[in-house]
Amino acid sequence: MNGQVSWLSIFSKETMGPYVLAESLFNPLQILIDAGYPRHRLHCIMLDREPASSLASWMEKWSDRASEKALIHNYVAAALNAVRVENYARRHGVPVTRYVYEVSKEPVSSVRVLFDRLGLSNSFAEKAVTCWREKGPDQADNARVIWPSEAIVYDVPNLHTSDTAYRYQRRATSSLSQTVLDVLECCGVNDVYRASVAGCVGDLGLTRATSAKLFGDWFAATA
């Protein structure tokens, strides 16, 4: 030992929802802070996605395990709860970065900028974005990826899209009725997403031209 301390960077993803309201209202950051984890070692990355696409994904993946009404209700709660989590982080001095899924239309550049912002520039490798492969248990261990054991209710076939790289996956939203789309607007979910877009543009330092290309009318609404 030479007396130097080397910190290990750990990324933990928490998803709110979908089955019961409590899943959509919990604050994973508060759990860490209440447990005594040092706040100065935390960085909160707020992930978001265009609301209609997100809800359509929920409906496709979970409709055989929860009613449409429950999924819509819990999705709205989860989307609004994200604002609560972000505000909690800021009140407790935890830095926040907004990262919206639509930036994955330009995956390499967006991930590179994200790593720069997190102070992990030296850990960025383009192949980690462009060259995914199916991993068995041994390879997952070598990649330092931990797959936690989950309850059977969360074991959903084809929950995650299989791909060979990190890239944007368009989601069809034609299954959502106009009534449901109106709920997203009336309940403020679309407003939350517009704020996420504006925050992501600022946090990643995206140009107006790039932002317009990635977010289209959503960016125009924030400009």
PDB file of C-alpha atoms in Angstrom:
ATOM      1  CA  MET A   1       0.000   0.000   0.000  1.00  0.00           C
ATOM      2  CA  ASN A   2       1.363   3.418  -0.914  1.00  0.00           C
ATOM      3  CA  GLY A   3      -1.115   5.356   1.204  1.00  0.00           C
ATOM      4  CA  GLN A   4      -3.162   6.607  -1.742  1.00  0.00           C
ATOM      5  CA  VAL A   5      -6.925   6.186  -1.685  1.00  0.00           C
ATOM      6  CA  SER A   6      -8.683   5.094  -4.868  1.00  0.00           C
ATOM      7  CA  TRP A   7     -12.443   5.584  -5.046  1.00  0.00           C
ATOM      8  CA  LEU A   8     -14.631   3.152  -6.928  1.00  0.00           C
ATOM      9  CA  SER A   9     -17.423   4.690  -9.007  1.00  0.00           C
ATOM     10  CA  ILE A  10     -20.694   2.787  -8.659  1.00  0.00           C
ATOM     11  CA  PHE A  11     -23.810   3.418 -10.741  1.00  0.00           C
ATOM     12  CA  SER A  12     -27.097   2.203  -9.298  1.00  0.00           C
ATOM     13  CA  LYS A  13     -30.314   2.528 -11.285  1.00  0.00           C
ATOM     14  CA  GLU A  14     -33.640   2.747  -9.472  1.00  0.00           C
ATOM     15  CA  THR A  15     -36.953   2.566 -11.318  1.00  0.00           C
ATOM     16  CA  MET A  16     -40.182   3.917  -9.863  1.00  0.00           C
ATOM     17  CA  GLY A  17     -43.340   1.833 -10.396  1.00  0.00           C
ATOM     18  CA  PRO A  18     -45.169   0.059 -11.850  1.00  0.00           C
ATOM     19  CA  TYR A  19     -47.448  -2.168  -9.765  1.00  0.00           C
ATOM     20  CA  VAL A  20     -48.449  -0.173  -6.689  1.00  0.00           C
ATOM     21  CA  LEU A  21     -48.430   3.497  -5.751  1.00  0.00           C
ATOM     22  CA  ALA A  22     -45.748   3.040  -3.099  1.00  0.00           C
ATOM     23  CA  GLU A  23     -43.283   1.976  -5.828  1.00  0.00           C
ATOM     24  CA  SER A  24     -43.954   5.211  -7.668  1.00  0.00           C
ATOM     25  CA  LEU A  25     -43.508   7.479  -4.656  1.00  0.00           C
ATOM     26  CA  PHE A  26     -40.346   6.207  -2.988  1.00  0.00           C
ATOM     27  CA  ASN A  27     -37.145   8.236  -2.899  1.00  0.00           C
ATOM     28  CA  PRO A  28     -34.043   6.031  -3.372  1.00  0.00           C
ATOM     29  CA  LEU A  29     -31.713   8.944  -2.664  1.00  0.00           C
ATOM     30  CA  GLN A  30     -33.272   9.537   0.742  1.00  0.00           C
ATOM     31  CA  ILE A  31     -32.618   5.917   1.655  1.00  0.00           C
ATOM     32  CA  LEU A  32     -28.887   6.389   1.036  1.00  0.00           C
ATOM     33  CA  ILE A  33     -28.677   9.674   2.923  1.00  0.00           C
ATOM     34  CA  ASP A  34     -30.706   8.405   5.878  1.00  0.00           C
ATOM     35  CA  ALA A  35     -28.351   5.420   6.034  1.00  0.00           C
ATOM     36  CA  GLY A  36     -25.428   7.823   6.459  1.00  0.00           C
ATOM     37  CA  TYR A  37     -23.868   7.610   3.011  1.00  0.00           C
ATOM     38  CA  PRO A  38     -21.639  10.697   2.480  1.00  0.00           C
ATOM     39  CA  ARG A  39     -23.535  13.235   0.407  1.00  0.00           C
ATOM     40  CA  HIS A  40     -20.382  14.584  -1.222  1.00  0.00           C
ATOM     41  CA  ARG A  41     -19.854  11.196  -2.874  1.00  0.00           C
ATOM     42  CA  LEU A  42     -23.293  11.173  -4.472  1.00  0.00           C
ATOM     43  CA  HIS A  43     -24.375  12.471  -7.862  1.00  0.00           C
ATOM     44  CA  CYS A  44     -28.015  12.121  -8.873  1.00  0.00           C
ATOM     45  CA  ILE A  45     -28.673  11.423 -12.566  1.00  0.00           C
ATOM     46  CA  MET A  46     -32.315  12.081 -13.358  1.00  0.00           C
ATOM     47  CA  LEU A  47     -33.367   9.940 -16.314  1.00  0.00           C
ATOM     48  CA  ASP A  48     -36.446  10.809 -18.332  1.00  0.00           C
ATOM     49  CA  ARG A  49     -38.155   9.865 -21.586  1.00  0.00           C
ATOM     50  CA  GLU A  50     -40.861  11.360 -23.779  1.00  0.00           C
ATOM     51  CA  PRO A  51     -44.030  10.649 -21.730  1.00  0.00           C
ATOM     52  CA  ALA A  52     -46.236   8.986 -24.342  1.00  0.00           C
ATOM     53  CA  SER A  53     -43.394   6.643 -25.283  1.00  0.00           C
ATOM     54  CA  SER A  54     -42.718   5.827 -21.643  1.00  0.00           C
ATOM     55  CA  LEU A  55     -46.336   5.070 -20.858  1.00  0.00           C
ATOM     56  CA  ALA A  56     -46.742   3.002 -24.037  1.00  0.00           C
ATOM     57  CA  SER A  57     -43.753   0.956 -22.913  1.00  0.00           C
ATOM     58  CA  TRP A  58     -45.303   0.418 -19.479  1.00  0.00           C
ATOM     59  CA  MET A  59     -48.545  -0.699 -21.098  1.00  0.00           C
ATOM     60  CA  GLU A  60     -46.765  -3.149 -23.372  1.00  0.00           C
ATOM     61  CA  LYS A  61     -44.487  -4.641 -20.717  1.00  0.00           C
ATOM     62  CA  TRP A  62     -46.788  -4.762 -17.698  1.00  0.00           C
ATOM     63  CA  SER A  63     -50.390  -4.963 -18.986  1.00  0.00           C
ATOM     64  CA  ASP A  64     -50.680  -8.664 -18.211  1.00  0.00           C
ATOM     65  CA  ARG A  65     -49.834  -7.998 -14.550  1.00  0.00           C
ATOM     66  CA  ALA A  66     -51.604  -4.735 -13.773  1.00  0.00           C
ATOM     67  CA  SER A  67     -54.714  -3.013 -15.051  1.00  0.00           C
ATOM     68  CA  GLU A  68     -54.534  -0.142 -17.520  1.00  0.00           C
ATOM     69  CA  LYS A  69     -55.987   2.196 -14.918  1.00  0.00           C
ATOM     70  CA  ALA A  70     -53.349   1.233 -12.359  1.00  0.00           C
ATOM     71  CA  LEU A  71     -50.498   1.607 -14.845  1.00  0.00           C
ATOM     72  CA  ILE A  72     -51.640   5.054 -15.947  1.00  0.00           C
ATOM     73  CA  HIS A  73     -52.150   6.181 -12.356  1.00  0.00           C
ATOM     74  CA  ASN A  74     -48.779   4.889 -11.188  1.00  0.00           C
ATOM     75  CA  TYR A  75     -46.938   6.239 -14.214  1.00  0.00           C
ATOM     76  CA  VAL A  76     -48.280   9.741 -13.601  1.00  0.00           C
ATOM     77  CA  ALA A  77     -47.342   9.469  -9.924  1.00  0.00           C
ATOM     78  CA  ALA A  78     -43.827   8.271 -10.785  1.00  0.00           C
ATOM     79  CA  ALA A  79     -43.260  11.053 -13.323  1.00  0.00           C
ATOM     80  CA  LEU A  80     -44.316  13.714 -10.822  1.00  0.00           C
ATOM     81  CA  ASN A  81     -42.349  12.045  -8.033  1.00  0.00           C
ATOM     82  CA  ALA A  82     -39.171  12.499 -10.069  1.00  0.00           C
ATOM     83  CA  VAL A  83     -39.476  16.238  -9.415  1.00  0.00           C
ATOM     84  CA  ARG A  84     -39.696  15.519  -5.699  1.00  0.00           C
ATOM     85  CA  VAL A  85     -36.554  13.372  -5.810  1.00  0.00           C
ATOM     86  CA  GLU A  86     -34.635  16.032  -7.730  1.00  0.00           C
ATOM     87  CA  ASN A  87     -35.701  18.753  -5.298  1.00  0.00           C
ATOM     88  CA  TYR A  88     -34.657  16.545  -2.394  1.00  0.00           C
ATOM     89  CA  ALA A  89     -31.219  16.102  -3.949  1.00  0.00           C
ATOM     90  CA  ARG A  90     -30.731  19.842  -4.375  1.00  0.00           C
ATOM     91  CA  ARG A  91     -31.889  20.614  -0.825  1.00  0.00           C
ATOM     92  CA  HIS A  92     -29.279  18.193   0.488  1.00  0.00           C
ATOM     93  CA  GLY A  93     -26.440  19.506  -1.644  1.00  0.00           C
ATOM     94  CA  VAL A  94     -26.306  16.531  -4.005  1.00  0.00           C
ATOM     95  CA  PRO A  95     -25.412  17.570  -7.576  1.00  0.00           C
ATOM     96  CA  VAL A  96     -27.974  16.680 -10.241  1.00  0.00           C
ATOM     97  CA  THR A  97     -27.598  15.931 -13.928  1.00  0.00           C
ATOM     98  CA  ARG A  98     -30.638  15.606 -16.187  1.00  0.00           C
ATOM     99  CA  TYR A  99     -30.184  12.960 -18.883  1.00  0.00           C
ATOM    100  CA  VAL A 100     -33.100  12.475 -21.271  1.00  0.00           C
ATOM    101  CA  TYR A 101     -33.361   9.249 -23.280  1.00  0.00           C
ATOM    102  CA  GLU A 102     -33.801  11.044 -26.586  1.00  0.00           C
ATOM    103  CA  VAL A 103     -30.137  12.136 -26.530  1.00  0.00           C
ATOM    104  CA  SER A 104     -29.324   8.506 -27.314  1.00  0.00           C
ATOM    105  CA  LYS A 105     -30.113   9.399 -30.923  1.00  0.00           C
ATOM    106  CA  GLU A 106     -26.465  10.522 -30.799  1.00  0.00           C
ATOM    107  CA  PRO A 107     -25.231   7.920 -28.310  1.00  0.00           C
ATOM    108  CA  VAL A 108     -21.455   8.287 -28.363  1.00  0.00           C
ATOM    109  CA  SER A 109     -21.320  12.059 -28.028  1.00  0.00           C
ATOM    110  CA  SER A 110     -24.055  12.195 -25.376  1.00  0.00           C
ATOM    111  CA  VAL A 111     -22.490   9.516 -23.174  1.00  0.00           C
ATOM    112  CA  ARG A 112     -19.062  11.111 -23.552  1.00  0.00           C
ATOM    113  CA  VAL A 113     -20.421  14.456 -22.345  1.00  0.00           C
ATOM    114  CA  LEU A 114     -22.211  12.736 -19.470  1.00  0.00           C
ATOM    115  CA  PHE A 115     -18.993  11.060 -18.360  1.00  0.00           C
ATOM    116  CA  ASP A 116     -17.169  14.382 -18.601  1.00  0.00           C
ATOM    117  CA  ARG A 117     -19.757  16.021 -16.365  1.00  0.00           C
ATOM    118  CA  LEU A 118     -19.477  13.211 -13.815  1.00  0.00           C
ATOM    119  CA  GLY A 119     -15.689  13.506 -13.721  1.00  0.00           C
ATOM    120  CA  LEU A 120     -15.277  10.099 -15.329  1.00  0.00           C
ATOM    121  CA  SER A 121     -13.670  11.127 -18.605  1.00  0.00           C
ATOM    122  CA  ASN A 122     -10.835   8.647 -18.152  1.00  0.00           C
ATOM    123  CA  SER A 123     -13.351   5.817 -17.812  1.00  0.00           C
ATOM    124  CA  PHE A 124     -15.158   6.516 -21.072  1.00  0.00           C
ATOM    125  CA  ALA A 125     -14.675   3.954 -23.838  1.00  0.00           C
ATOM    126  CA  GLU A 126     -16.499   4.313 -27.132  1.00  0.00           C
ATOM    127  CA  LYS A 127     -16.770   0.529 -27.505  1.00  0.00           C
ATOM    128  CA  ALA A 128     -18.842   0.394 -24.336  1.00  0.00           C
ATOM    129  CA  VAL A 129     -21.458   2.379 -26.260  1.00  0.00           C
ATOM    130  CA  THR A 130     -21.172   0.912 -29.732  1.00  0.00           C
ATOM    131  CA  CYS A 131     -20.189  -2.704 -29.181  1.00  0.00           C
ATOM    132  CA  TRP A 132     -22.445  -4.612 -26.806  1.00  0.00           C
ATOM    133  CA  ARG A 133     -22.511  -8.372 -26.775  1.00  0.00           C
ATOM    134  CA  GLU A 134     -24.525 -11.016 -25.054  1.00  0.00           C
ATOM    135  CA  LYS A 135     -22.905 -11.656 -21.684  1.00  0.00           C
ATOM    136  CA  GLY A 136     -22.917 -14.827 -19.690  1.00  0.00           C
ATOM    137  CA  PRO A 137     -22.473 -14.803 -15.892  1.00  0.00           C
ATOM    138  CA  ASP A 138     -18.670 -14.866 -16.083  1.00  0.00           C
ATOM    139  CA  GLN A 139     -18.512 -11.986 -18.531  1.00  0.00           C
ATOM    140  CA  ALA A 140     -20.949  -9.995 -16.421  1.00  0.00           C
ATOM    141  CA  ASP A 141     -18.652 -10.479 -13.431  1.00  0.00           C
ATOM    142  CA  ASN A 142     -15.666  -9.327 -15.446  1.00  0.00           C
ATOM    143  CA  ALA A 143     -17.600  -6.241 -16.526  1.00  0.00           C
ATOM    144  CA  ARG A 144     -18.376  -5.553 -12.869  1.00  0.00           C
ATOM    145  CA  VAL A 145     -22.118  -5.627 -13.501  1.00  0.00           C
ATOM    146  CA  ILE A 146     -24.248  -6.915 -10.636  1.00  0.00           C
ATOM    147  CA  TRP A 147     -27.638  -8.405 -11.433  1.00  0.00           C
ATOM    148  CA  PRO A 148     -29.560  -8.458  -8.136  1.00  0.00           C
ATOM    149  CA  SER A 149     -32.056 -11.165  -7.328  1.00  0.00           C
ATOM    150  CA  GLU A 150     -35.609  -9.923  -7.741  1.00  0.00           C
ATOM    151  CA  ALA A 151     -39.041 -11.202  -6.870  1.00  0.00           C
ATOM    152  CA  ILE A 152     -40.706 -13.347  -9.514  1.00  0.00           C
ATOM    153  CA  VAL A 153     -43.275 -10.640 -10.173  1.00  0.00           C
ATOM    154  CA  TYR A 154     -40.506  -8.504 -11.704  1.00  0.00           C
ATOM    155  CA  ASP A 155     -39.203 -11.291 -13.902  1.00  0.00           C
ATOM    156  CA  VAL A 156     -40.870 -10.247 -17.151  1.00  0.00           C
ATOM    157  CA  PRO A 157     -39.807 -11.896 -20.448  1.00  0.00           C
ATOM    158  CA  ASN A 158     -38.338  -9.457 -22.969  1.00  0.00           C
ATOM    159  CA  LEU A 159     -38.523  -6.610 -20.468  1.00  0.00           C
ATOM    160  CA  HIS A 160     -35.322  -5.117 -21.871  1.00  0.00           C
ATOM    161  CA  THR A 161     -34.671  -4.789 -25.586  1.00  0.00           C
ATOM    162  CA  SER A 162     -31.820  -6.939 -26.813  1.00  0.00           C
ATOM    163  CA  ASP A 163     -29.361  -4.959 -28.898  1.00  0.00           C
ATOM    164  CA  THR A 164     -25.690  -4.934 -29.807  1.00  0.00           C
ATOM    165  CA  ALA A 165     -25.156  -1.277 -28.909  1.00  0.00           C
ATOM    166  CA  TYR A 166     -26.582   1.598 -26.903  1.00  0.00           C
ATOM    167  CA  ARG A 167     -28.953   3.372 -29.253  1.00  0.00           C
ATOM    168  CA  TYR A 168     -32.312   5.102 -29.414  1.00  0.00           C
ATOM    169  CA  GLN A 169     -35.296   2.771 -29.727  1.00  0.00           C
ATOM    170  CA  ARG A 170     -38.429   4.422 -31.074  1.00  0.00           C
ATOM    171  CA  ARG A 171     -41.614   3.421 -29.286  1.00  0.00           C
ATOM    172  CA  ALA A 172     -44.972   3.387 -31.072  1.00  0.00           C
ATOM    173  CA  THR A 173     -47.623   5.324 -29.148  1.00  0.00           C
ATOM    174  CA  SER A 174     -50.657   4.608 -31.336  1.00  0.00           C
ATOM    175  CA  SER A 175     -52.045   2.306 -28.635  1.00  0.00           C
ATOM    176  CA  LEU A 176     -52.671   5.293 -26.353  1.00  0.00           C
ATOM    177  CA  SER A 177     -56.054   6.951 -26.675  1.00  0.00           C
ATOM    178  CA  GLN A 178     -56.461  10.707 -26.895  1.00  0.00           C
ATOM    179  CA  THR A 179     -57.997  10.616 -23.422  1.00  0.00           C
ATOM    180  CA  VAL A 180     -54.815   9.095 -22.009  1.00  0.00           C
ATOM    181  CA  LEU A 181     -52.654  11.612 -23.878  1.00  0.00           C
ATOM    182  CA  ASP A 182     -54.786  14.394 -22.414  1.00  0.00           C
ATOM    183  CA  VAL A 183     -54.145  12.998 -18.925  1.00  0.00           C
ATOM    184  CA  LEU A 184     -50.383  13.358 -19.454  1.00  0.00           C
ATOM    185  CA  GLU A 185     -50.868  17.005 -20.336  1.00  0.00           C
ATOM    186  CA  CYS A 186     -53.475  17.880 -17.721  1.00  0.00           C
ATOM    187  CA  CYS A 187     -51.624  16.212 -14.835  1.00  0.00           C
ATOM    188  CA  GLY A 188     -48.388  18.027 -15.609  1.00  0.00           C
ATOM    189  CA  VAL A 189     -46.377  15.040 -16.811  1.00  0.00           C
ATOM    190  CA  ASN A 190     -45.594  16.760 -20.109  1.00  0.00           C
ATOM    191  CA  ASP A 191     -44.487  19.856 -18.198  1.00  0.00           C
ATOM    192  CA  VAL A 192     -42.085  17.716 -16.184  1.00  0.00           C
ATOM    193  CA  TYR A 193     -40.636  16.337 -19.398  1.00  0.00           C
ATOM    194  CA  ARG A 194     -40.268  19.816 -20.923  1.00  0.00           C
ATOM    195  CA  ALA A 195     -38.309  20.834 -17.826  1.00  0.00           C
ATOM    196  CA  SER A 196     -36.179  17.687 -18.180  1.00  0.00           C
ATOM    197  CA  VAL A 197     -35.399  18.578 -21.785  1.00  0.00           C
ATOM    198  CA  ALA A 198     -34.396  22.113 -20.839  1.00  0.00           C
ATOM    199  CA  GLY A 199     -32.273  20.800 -17.976  1.00  0.00           C
ATOM    200  CA  CYS A 200     -30.601  18.183 -20.146  1.00  0.00           C
ATOM    201  CA  VAL A 201     -29.769  20.770 -22.809  1.00  0.00           C
ATOM    202  CA  GLY A 202     -28.110  22.914 -20.166  1.00  0.00           C
ATOM    203  CA  ASP A 203     -26.376  20.144 -18.249  1.00  0.00           C
ATOM    204  CA  LEU A 204     -24.883  18.531 -21.351  1.00  0.00           C
ATOM    205  CA  GLY A 205     -24.167  21.855 -23.061  1.00  0.00           C
ATOM    206  CA  LEU A 206     -26.098  20.945 -26.212  1.00  0.00           C
ATOM    207  CA  THR A 207     -26.268  23.490 -29.012  1.00  0.00           C
ATOM    208  CA  ARG A 208     -29.619  24.791 -30.227  1.00  0.00           C
ATOM    209  CA  ALA A 209     -29.225  22.940 -33.515  1.00  0.00           C
ATOM    210  CA  THR A 210     -28.453  19.643 -31.783  1.00  0.00           C
ATOM    211  CA  SER A 211     -31.264  20.137 -29.279  1.00  0.00           C
ATOM    212  CA  ALA A 212     -33.786  20.844 -32.041  1.00  0.00           C
ATOM    213  CA  LYS A 213     -32.674  17.693 -33.871  1.00  0.00           C
ATOM    214  CA  LEU A 214     -32.883  15.482 -30.789  1.00  0.00           C
ATOM    215  CA  PHE A 215     -36.049  16.844 -29.182  1.00  0.00           C
ATOM    216  CA  GLY A 216     -37.995  18.516 -31.982  1.00  0.00           C
ATOM    217  CA  ASP A 217     -41.115  20.310 -30.818  1.00  0.00           C
ATOM    218  CA  TRP A 218     -40.342  19.523 -27.185  1.00  0.00           C
ATOM    219  CA  PHE A 219     -37.249  21.716 -27.375  1.00  0.00           C
ATOM    220  CA  ALA A 220     -39.129  24.429 -29.248  1.00  0.00           C
ATOM    221  CA  ALA A 221     -41.590  24.553 -26.355  1.00  0.00           C
ATOM    222  CA  THR A 222     -38.766  25.235 -23.892  1.00  0.00           C
ATOM    223  CA  ALA A 223     -36.857  27.790 -26.002  1.00  0.00           C
TER     224      ALA A 223
END
